Amino acid sequence: MKKNLKKALSLILAIVMVFSLAVPSFAATKDDVKQYSRFTMIGDSVASGFGLQNVVENGTYNHFYRNDQSFPDQIATAVGIERGSANYHPLTCASVRVIDFLYMMDKAPEGYDFEVASKFLGSSIQRKIDAVMTKEDPTGAIDYGDIDNTMRADVTESLTNSDLIGIELGFNDVFWYPASITLEYANEVDGDIAKILVKFLSLIFDGCVQFVKYYPVMLEEIRKVNPDADIFLVGMYNPATNITINEGDKFAVGKLFNIVTGTLNLLTRLWAIKYDCTYVDVTDLEPDIAGLNLMEALNGGLDFRDGGWDAHPSLEGHNLITKQILRKLPEKK
């Protein structure tokens, strides 16, 4: 069984390498990248630029918004869509999973319950998603902010009429949703580390199954409405790479999750080939922390920034993602 699995993985890797050689490598820069007329970015809090508002002068962080110096903002500028243009469409929102974006496309999987999903997403995000989907915002759920720095997102119109589409999803499916449920479970079992880890790993497995099942469905649906756009897929990095179980441990147990991200990135490469997209590798990213004691985190909660664990890229991280994307986009003709 193990022997056959090893052969299968070797075959998949060989296929990816062969197809990768057949795909042109553009290696554009911000100075010579192809110019686009309309750019739509699909993503979660990573693409939204969570945390950059604390380090960027006049920084912003809103959902469905062009947040300053986030990698989509940098890409939009590079491809000729300056701030003040309504041709950047930010379909980016914290906590969103692949299945949630399918719901926003009106292609929710069978059995998907948005009321249940909203318990994870949060009521404020639920109202924002509803406002975007219905194109009505009677309660002012979305802070659209300065009209020169954003636009009113329209999912179908954005996907249909953009000549450049970016996708960055998966973190919440595989890591944050399992982590949030595990934190609740930790209280139920009085911090029993064995039970907590088993629960967390089982939820990560479920998240991987969900991601593998629905990510290609999302790509297929996008290609149905827009067969011609250039589409780039931002891969996944390991947000837990510096996590140890106890303070002083020499081995960061979080590095084991490289197996998860590596496998999902391999599949994303294959889907990129199948759906005529471009895969962007960001595995060099690391969360903006020196380390995290898992036991302390479970007792105090996994808080972002102020709590000492930030799974999101720093400004330098966003700059790296921008560079990686530009290297994959065509040069000006």
Tab-separated table of C-alpha atoms in Angstrom:
chain	number	residue	atom	x	y	z
A	1	MET	CA	0.000	0.000	0.000
A	2	LYS	CA	2.729	2.467	1.003
A	3	LYS	CA	4.750	1.443	-2.023
A	4	ASN	CA	1.836	2.129	-4.373
A	5	LEU	CA	1.170	5.486	-2.705
A	6	LYS	CA	4.802	6.485	-3.139
A	7	LYS	CA	4.653	5.544	-6.827
A	8	ALA	CA	1.432	7.511	-7.295
A	9	LEU	CA	2.876	10.634	-5.669
A	10	SER	CA	6.036	10.307	-7.759
A	11	LEU	CA	3.921	10.073	-10.913
A	12	ILE	CA	1.899	13.157	-9.970
A	13	LEU	CA	5.089	15.110	-9.256
A	14	ALA	CA	6.549	14.031	-12.600
A	15	ILE	CA	3.398	15.152	-14.424
A	16	VAL	CA	3.510	18.542	-12.714
A	17	MET	CA	7.177	19.000	-13.620
A	18	VAL	CA	6.538	18.095	-17.276
A	19	PHE	CA	3.589	20.455	-17.601
A	20	SER	CA	5.462	23.191	-15.754
A	21	LEU	CA	8.173	23.032	-18.385
A	22	ALA	CA	5.538	23.538	-21.073
A	23	VAL	CA	4.142	26.662	-19.425
A	24	PRO	CA	5.982	29.861	-20.367
A	25	SER	CA	7.808	31.656	-17.582
A	26	PHE	CA	7.240	35.373	-17.987
A	27	ALA	CA	9.201	36.839	-15.068
A	28	ALA	CA	7.635	40.268	-15.426
A	29	THR	CA	8.319	43.107	-13.007
A	30	LYS	CA	6.219	46.091	-11.974
A	31	ASP	CA	7.975	48.076	-14.711
A	32	ASP	CA	7.241	45.765	-17.627
A	33	VAL	CA	4.179	43.703	-16.641
A	34	LYS	CA	1.213	43.432	-18.992
A	35	GLN	CA	-1.445	46.111	-18.431
A	36	TYR	CA	-5.006	44.983	-17.733
A	37	SER	CA	-8.325	46.800	-17.961
A	38	ARG	CA	-10.050	45.178	-14.959
A	39	PHE	CA	-8.721	43.110	-12.048
A	40	THR	CA	-10.773	41.064	-9.580
A	41	MET	CA	-9.156	39.614	-6.463
A	42	ILE	CA	-10.841	36.777	-4.561
A	43	GLY	CA	-9.456	36.130	-1.109
A	44	ASP	CA	-9.651	36.156	2.653
A	45	SER	CA	-7.956	38.313	5.292
A	46	VAL	CA	-4.523	37.570	3.813
A	47	ALA	CA	-5.516	39.174	0.513
A	48	SER	CA	-7.344	41.909	2.409
A	49	GLY	CA	-4.112	42.878	4.140
A	50	PHE	CA	-5.044	42.163	7.745
A	51	GLY	CA	-2.609	43.907	10.067
A	52	LEU	CA	-1.087	46.253	7.502
A	53	GLN	CA	-3.196	49.096	8.856
A	54	ASN	CA	-0.876	49.033	11.861
A	55	VAL	CA	2.329	49.442	9.863
A	56	VAL	CA	1.343	51.344	6.709
A	57	GLU	CA	0.952	55.109	6.802
A	58	ASN	CA	-2.759	55.866	6.332
A	59	GLY	CA	-3.249	52.095	6.263
A	60	THR	CA	-6.711	50.614	5.974
A	61	TYR	CA	-8.391	47.307	6.681
A	62	ASN	CA	-11.919	46.785	5.453
A	63	HIS	CA	-13.711	43.938	3.754
A	64	PHE	CA	-14.367	44.238	0.011
A	65	TYR	CA	-11.964	47.152	-0.062
A	66	ARG	CA	-8.677	48.144	-1.676
A	67	ASN	CA	-6.485	48.139	1.407
A	68	ASP	CA	-3.228	50.059	1.123
A	69	GLN	CA	-0.089	48.045	0.291
A	70	SER	CA	-1.845	44.691	0.393
A	71	PHE	CA	-0.497	42.544	-2.423
A	72	PRO	CA	-3.703	42.977	-4.508
A	73	ASP	CA	-3.334	46.768	-4.168
A	74	GLN	CA	0.271	46.505	-5.330
A	75	ILE	CA	-0.658	44.216	-8.242
A	76	ALA	CA	-3.513	46.500	-9.315
A	77	THR	CA	-1.144	49.466	-9.443
A	78	ALA	CA	1.476	47.477	-11.357
A	79	VAL	CA	-1.003	46.355	-14.047
A	80	GLY	CA	-2.220	49.905	-14.615
A	81	ILE	CA	-5.230	50.213	-12.299
A	82	GLU	CA	-4.460	53.111	-10.018
A	83	ARG	CA	-6.333	54.025	-6.859
A	84	GLY	CA	-9.391	55.998	-7.786
A	85	SER	CA	-10.263	53.564	-10.565
A	86	ALA	CA	-13.385	51.438	-10.229
A	87	ASN	CA	-11.673	48.710	-12.251
A	88	TYR	CA	-10.191	46.944	-9.241
A	89	HIS	CA	-12.819	44.635	-7.743
A	90	PRO	CA	-11.899	43.466	-4.213
A	91	LEU	CA	-13.876	40.311	-3.450
A	92	THR	CA	-11.819	39.853	-0.290
A	93	CYS	CA	-13.240	39.203	3.152
A	94	ALA	CA	-11.853	37.792	6.402
A	95	SER	CA	-12.596	34.169	7.363
A	96	VAL	CA	-14.034	33.268	3.956
A	97	ARG	CA	-13.546	29.663	2.864
A	98	VAL	CA	-13.883	28.158	-0.601
A	99	ILE	CA	-17.419	26.964	0.170
A	100	ASP	CA	-18.363	30.453	1.368
A	101	PHE	CA	-17.167	31.985	-1.888
A	102	LEU	CA	-19.168	29.409	-3.837
A	103	TYR	CA	-22.161	30.619	-1.842
A	104	MET	CA	-21.343	34.189	-2.881
A	105	MET	CA	-21.344	32.966	-6.494
A	106	ASP	CA	-24.787	31.459	-5.885
A	107	LYS	CA	-23.195	28.032	-6.359
A	108	ALA	CA	-23.264	26.818	-2.767
A	109	PRO	CA	-22.585	23.094	-2.276
A	110	GLU	CA	-25.540	20.902	-1.424
A	111	GLY	CA	-26.182	21.025	2.296
A	112	TYR	CA	-24.389	24.347	2.787
A	113	ASP	CA	-26.117	26.348	5.514
A	114	PHE	CA	-25.067	29.994	5.611
A	115	GLU	CA	-26.650	30.463	9.011
A	116	VAL	CA	-24.345	27.758	10.361
A	117	ALA	CA	-21.409	29.199	8.418
A	118	SER	CA	-22.108	32.652	9.811
A	119	LYS	CA	-21.454	31.376	13.342
A	120	PHE	CA	-17.867	30.958	12.207
A	121	LEU	CA	-17.736	33.978	9.908
A	122	GLY	CA	-19.423	36.267	12.439
A	123	SER	CA	-22.608	38.278	12.116
A	124	SER	CA	-20.854	41.420	10.857
A	125	ILE	CA	-19.241	39.503	7.994
A	126	GLN	CA	-22.557	37.804	7.257
A	127	ARG	CA	-24.165	41.222	6.805
A	128	LYS	CA	-21.333	42.341	4.516
A	129	ILE	CA	-21.633	39.250	2.338
A	130	ASP	CA	-25.392	39.672	2.156
A	131	ALA	CA	-24.925	43.312	1.122
A	132	VAL	CA	-22.521	42.364	-1.666
A	133	MET	CA	-24.722	39.527	-2.926
A	134	THR	CA	-27.964	41.508	-2.921
A	135	LYS	CA	-26.293	44.783	-3.971
A	136	GLU	CA	-28.324	46.364	-1.173
A	137	ASP	CA	-26.892	47.684	2.074
A	138	PRO	CA	-29.742	49.244	4.056
A	139	THR	CA	-27.942	48.879	7.391
A	140	GLY	CA	-24.616	50.260	6.199
A	141	ALA	CA	-22.882	46.923	6.858
A	142	ILE	CA	-19.995	47.717	4.530
A	143	ASP	CA	-17.768	50.703	5.091
A	144	TYR	CA	-16.963	51.470	1.478
A	145	GLY	CA	-14.826	54.370	2.601
A	146	ASP	CA	-13.204	56.832	0.233
A	147	ILE	CA	-14.648	56.326	-3.241
A	148	ASP	CA	-11.163	56.900	-4.636
A	149	ASN	CA	-9.880	53.795	-2.896
A	150	THR	CA	-12.591	51.197	-3.445
A	151	MET	CA	-15.655	50.171	-5.439
A	152	ARG	CA	-18.980	48.478	-4.815
A	153	ALA	CA	-18.199	44.823	-5.424
A	154	ASP	CA	-20.477	42.811	-7.702
A	155	VAL	CA	-19.547	39.130	-7.762
A	156	THR	CA	-21.016	38.065	-11.094
A	157	GLU	CA	-20.187	41.262	-12.946
A	158	SER	CA	-16.661	41.288	-11.583
A	159	LEU	CA	-15.897	37.709	-12.563
A	160	THR	CA	-17.491	38.015	-15.993
A	161	ASN	CA	-15.802	41.217	-17.129
A	162	SER	CA	-12.305	41.075	-15.617
A	163	ASP	CA	-9.312	40.232	-17.778
A	164	LEU	CA	-7.209	39.452	-14.679
A	165	ILE	CA	-8.477	37.395	-11.733
A	166	GLY	CA	-6.526	36.404	-8.628
A	167	ILE	CA	-7.527	33.755	-6.079
A	168	GLU	CA	-6.096	33.330	-2.575
A	169	LEU	CA	-8.225	30.946	-0.500
A	170	GLY	CA	-7.674	27.879	1.653
A	171	PHE	CA	-6.154	29.116	4.906
A	172	ASN	CA	-9.539	29.248	6.643
A	173	ASP	CA	-10.683	25.885	5.291
A	174	VAL	CA	-7.596	24.053	6.492
A	175	PHE	CA	-6.274	25.990	9.503
A	176	TRP	CA	-8.388	28.774	10.981
A	177	TYR	CA	-11.778	27.020	11.032
A	178	PRO	CA	-10.214	23.922	12.657
A	179	ALA	CA	-8.322	26.155	15.118
A	180	SER	CA	-11.436	28.105	16.107
A	181	ILE	CA	-13.461	24.953	16.725
A	182	THR	CA	-10.554	23.363	18.599
A	183	LEU	CA	-10.276	26.351	20.924
A	184	GLU	CA	-13.903	25.878	21.939
A	185	TYR	CA	-13.310	22.162	22.345
A	186	ALA	CA	-10.269	22.809	24.558
A	187	ASN	CA	-12.528	24.341	27.182
A	188	GLU	CA	-14.868	21.362	27.041
A	189	VAL	CA	-12.062	18.879	27.800
A	190	ASP	CA	-10.297	21.071	30.398
A	191	GLY	CA	-7.154	21.458	28.316
A	192	ASP	CA	-6.497	17.742	27.759
A	193	ILE	CA	-3.677	18.097	25.209
A	194	ALA	CA	-4.074	14.605	23.710
A	195	LYS	CA	-7.769	15.059	23.038
A	196	ILE	CA	-7.204	18.586	21.738
A	197	LEU	CA	-4.552	17.500	19.237
A	198	VAL	CA	-6.660	14.587	17.999
A	199	LYS	CA	-9.603	16.934	17.520
A	200	PHE	CA	-7.473	19.532	15.736
A	201	LEU	CA	-5.890	17.012	13.381
A	202	SER	CA	-9.252	15.457	12.520
A	203	LEU	CA	-10.678	18.892	11.708
A	204	ILE	CA	-7.650	19.725	9.559
A	205	PHE	CA	-8.223	16.485	7.668
A	206	ASP	CA	-11.883	17.419	7.139
A	207	GLY	CA	-10.818	20.853	5.959
A	208	CYS	CA	-8.389	19.346	3.451
A	209	VAL	CA	-11.099	17.057	2.079
A	210	GLN	CA	-13.428	20.044	1.726
A	211	PHE	CA	-10.743	22.131	0.004
A	212	VAL	CA	-9.830	19.342	-2.427
A	213	LYS	CA	-13.476	18.758	-3.283
A	214	TYR	CA	-14.599	22.345	-3.859
A	215	TYR	CA	-11.559	24.367	-4.989
A	216	PRO	CA	-11.687	22.874	-8.513
A	217	VAL	CA	-15.472	23.351	-8.529
A	218	MET	CA	-14.881	27.054	-7.898
A	219	LEU	CA	-12.372	27.248	-10.755
A	220	GLU	CA	-14.764	25.470	-13.090
A	221	GLU	CA	-17.580	27.892	-12.247
A	222	ILE	CA	-15.320	30.904	-12.800
A	223	ARG	CA	-14.165	29.533	-16.148
A	224	LYS	CA	-17.795	29.078	-17.206
A	225	VAL	CA	-18.482	32.806	-16.880
A	226	ASN	CA	-15.037	33.932	-18.008
A	227	PRO	CA	-13.092	31.521	-20.232
A	228	ASP	CA	-10.532	34.099	-21.353
A	229	ALA	CA	-9.205	35.914	-18.276
A	230	ASP	CA	-5.672	35.444	-17.003
A	231	ILE	CA	-6.119	33.784	-13.596
A	232	PHE	CA	-3.431	33.327	-10.955
A	233	LEU	CA	-3.780	31.032	-7.958
A	234	VAL	CA	-1.830	32.000	-4.848
A	235	GLY	CA	-0.639	28.857	-3.107
A	236	MET	CA	-0.645	28.155	0.598
A	237	TYR	CA	2.077	28.667	3.185
A	238	ASN	CA	2.354	27.090	6.615
A	239	PRO	CA	1.090	29.601	9.200
A	240	ALA	CA	2.137	27.330	12.071
A	241	THR	CA	5.766	26.844	11.114
A	242	ASN	CA	7.158	28.271	14.387
A	243	ILE	CA	4.738	26.637	16.814
A	244	THR	CA	6.171	24.453	19.585
A	245	ILE	CA	4.232	22.440	22.152
A	246	ASN	CA	6.191	23.761	25.123
A	247	GLU	CA	8.526	26.687	25.591
A	248	GLY	CA	12.120	25.762	24.892
A	249	ASP	CA	11.347	22.850	22.557
A	250	LYS	CA	14.046	22.581	19.903
A	251	PHE	CA	11.675	21.163	17.297
A	252	ALA	CA	8.771	23.282	16.087
A	253	VAL	CA	5.952	20.770	15.787
A	254	GLY	CA	4.165	23.205	13.496
A	255	LYS	CA	6.620	22.346	10.717
A	256	LEU	CA	4.776	19.037	10.353
A	257	PHE	CA	1.968	20.962	8.693
A	258	ASN	CA	4.301	21.483	5.733
A	259	ILE	CA	2.998	18.051	4.705
A	260	VAL	CA	-0.497	19.536	4.496
A	261	THR	CA	0.428	22.696	2.632
A	262	GLY	CA	2.809	20.850	0.339
A	263	THR	CA	0.152	18.330	-0.683
A	264	LEU	CA	-2.510	20.963	-1.291
A	265	ASN	CA	-0.085	23.127	-3.255
A	266	LEU	CA	0.753	20.140	-5.448
A	267	LEU	CA	-2.937	19.678	-6.208
A	268	THR	CA	-3.376	23.403	-6.838
A	269	ARG	CA	-0.587	23.221	-9.417
A	270	LEU	CA	-2.502	20.454	-11.177
A	271	TRP	CA	-5.758	22.419	-11.090
A	272	ALA	CA	-3.924	25.433	-12.494
A	273	ILE	CA	-2.919	23.327	-15.469
A	274	LYS	CA	-6.415	21.883	-15.937
A	275	TYR	CA	-8.201	25.247	-15.799
A	276	ASP	CA	-5.573	27.271	-17.671
A	277	CYS	CA	-4.473	29.246	-14.629
A	278	THR	CA	-1.070	30.220	-13.249
A	279	TYR	CA	0.126	28.881	-9.914
A	280	VAL	CA	2.045	31.256	-7.634
A	281	ASP	CA	4.267	29.707	-4.982
A	282	VAL	CA	4.473	31.519	-1.621
A	283	THR	CA	5.882	28.758	0.579
A	284	ASP	CA	8.784	31.010	1.564
A	285	LEU	CA	6.391	33.093	3.656
A	286	GLU	CA	6.461	32.691	7.400
A	287	PRO	CA	4.046	34.172	9.935
A	288	ASP	CA	5.261	37.339	11.621
A	289	ILE	CA	6.277	35.658	14.877
A	290	ALA	CA	9.416	34.194	16.425
A	291	GLY	CA	7.479	31.328	17.989
A	292	LEU	CA	4.366	30.239	19.835
A	293	ASN	CA	3.920	28.030	22.876
A	294	LEU	CA	0.925	25.849	22.041
A	295	MET	CA	-0.005	25.183	25.665
A	296	GLU	CA	-0.038	28.878	26.516
A	297	ALA	CA	-1.992	29.624	23.348
A	298	LEU	CA	-4.681	27.100	24.227
A	299	ASN	CA	-5.030	28.606	27.681
A	300	GLY	CA	-5.096	32.208	26.470
A	301	GLY	CA	-6.601	31.881	23.013
A	302	LEU	CA	-5.006	32.369	19.628
A	303	ASP	CA	-5.288	36.132	19.272
A	304	PHE	CA	-3.852	37.849	16.220
A	305	ARG	CA	-1.216	40.582	16.573
A	306	ASP	CA	-1.867	41.596	20.181
A	307	GLY	CA	-1.919	37.973	21.327
A	308	GLY	CA	1.497	37.248	19.891
A	309	TRP	CA	0.506	34.997	17.012
A	310	ASP	CA	-0.040	36.493	13.603
A	311	ALA	CA	-0.624	34.004	10.842
A	312	HIS	CA	-0.835	36.817	8.294
A	313	PRO	CA	1.998	38.173	6.143
A	314	SER	CA	3.861	41.277	7.226
A	315	LEU	CA	4.380	44.162	4.813
A	316	GLU	CA	7.541	42.405	3.673
A	317	GLY	CA	5.431	39.306	3.127
A	318	HIS	CA	2.979	41.192	0.926
A	319	ASN	CA	5.901	42.580	-1.042
A	320	LEU	CA	7.162	39.025	-1.546
A	321	ILE	CA	3.748	37.798	-2.750
A	322	THR	CA	3.581	40.746	-5.169
A	323	LYS	CA	6.990	39.876	-6.569
A	324	GLN	CA	6.053	36.232	-6.982
A	325	ILE	CA	2.824	37.111	-8.816
A	326	LEU	CA	4.521	39.586	-11.126
A	327	ARG	CA	7.095	36.947	-12.071
A	328	LYS	CA	4.208	34.777	-13.313
A	329	LEU	CA	2.321	37.443	-15.272
A	330	PRO	CA	3.035	38.233	-18.952
A	331	GLU	CA	5.279	41.119	-19.905
A	332	LYS	CA	4.047	44.038	-21.963
A	333	LYS	CA	4.042	43.354	-25.679
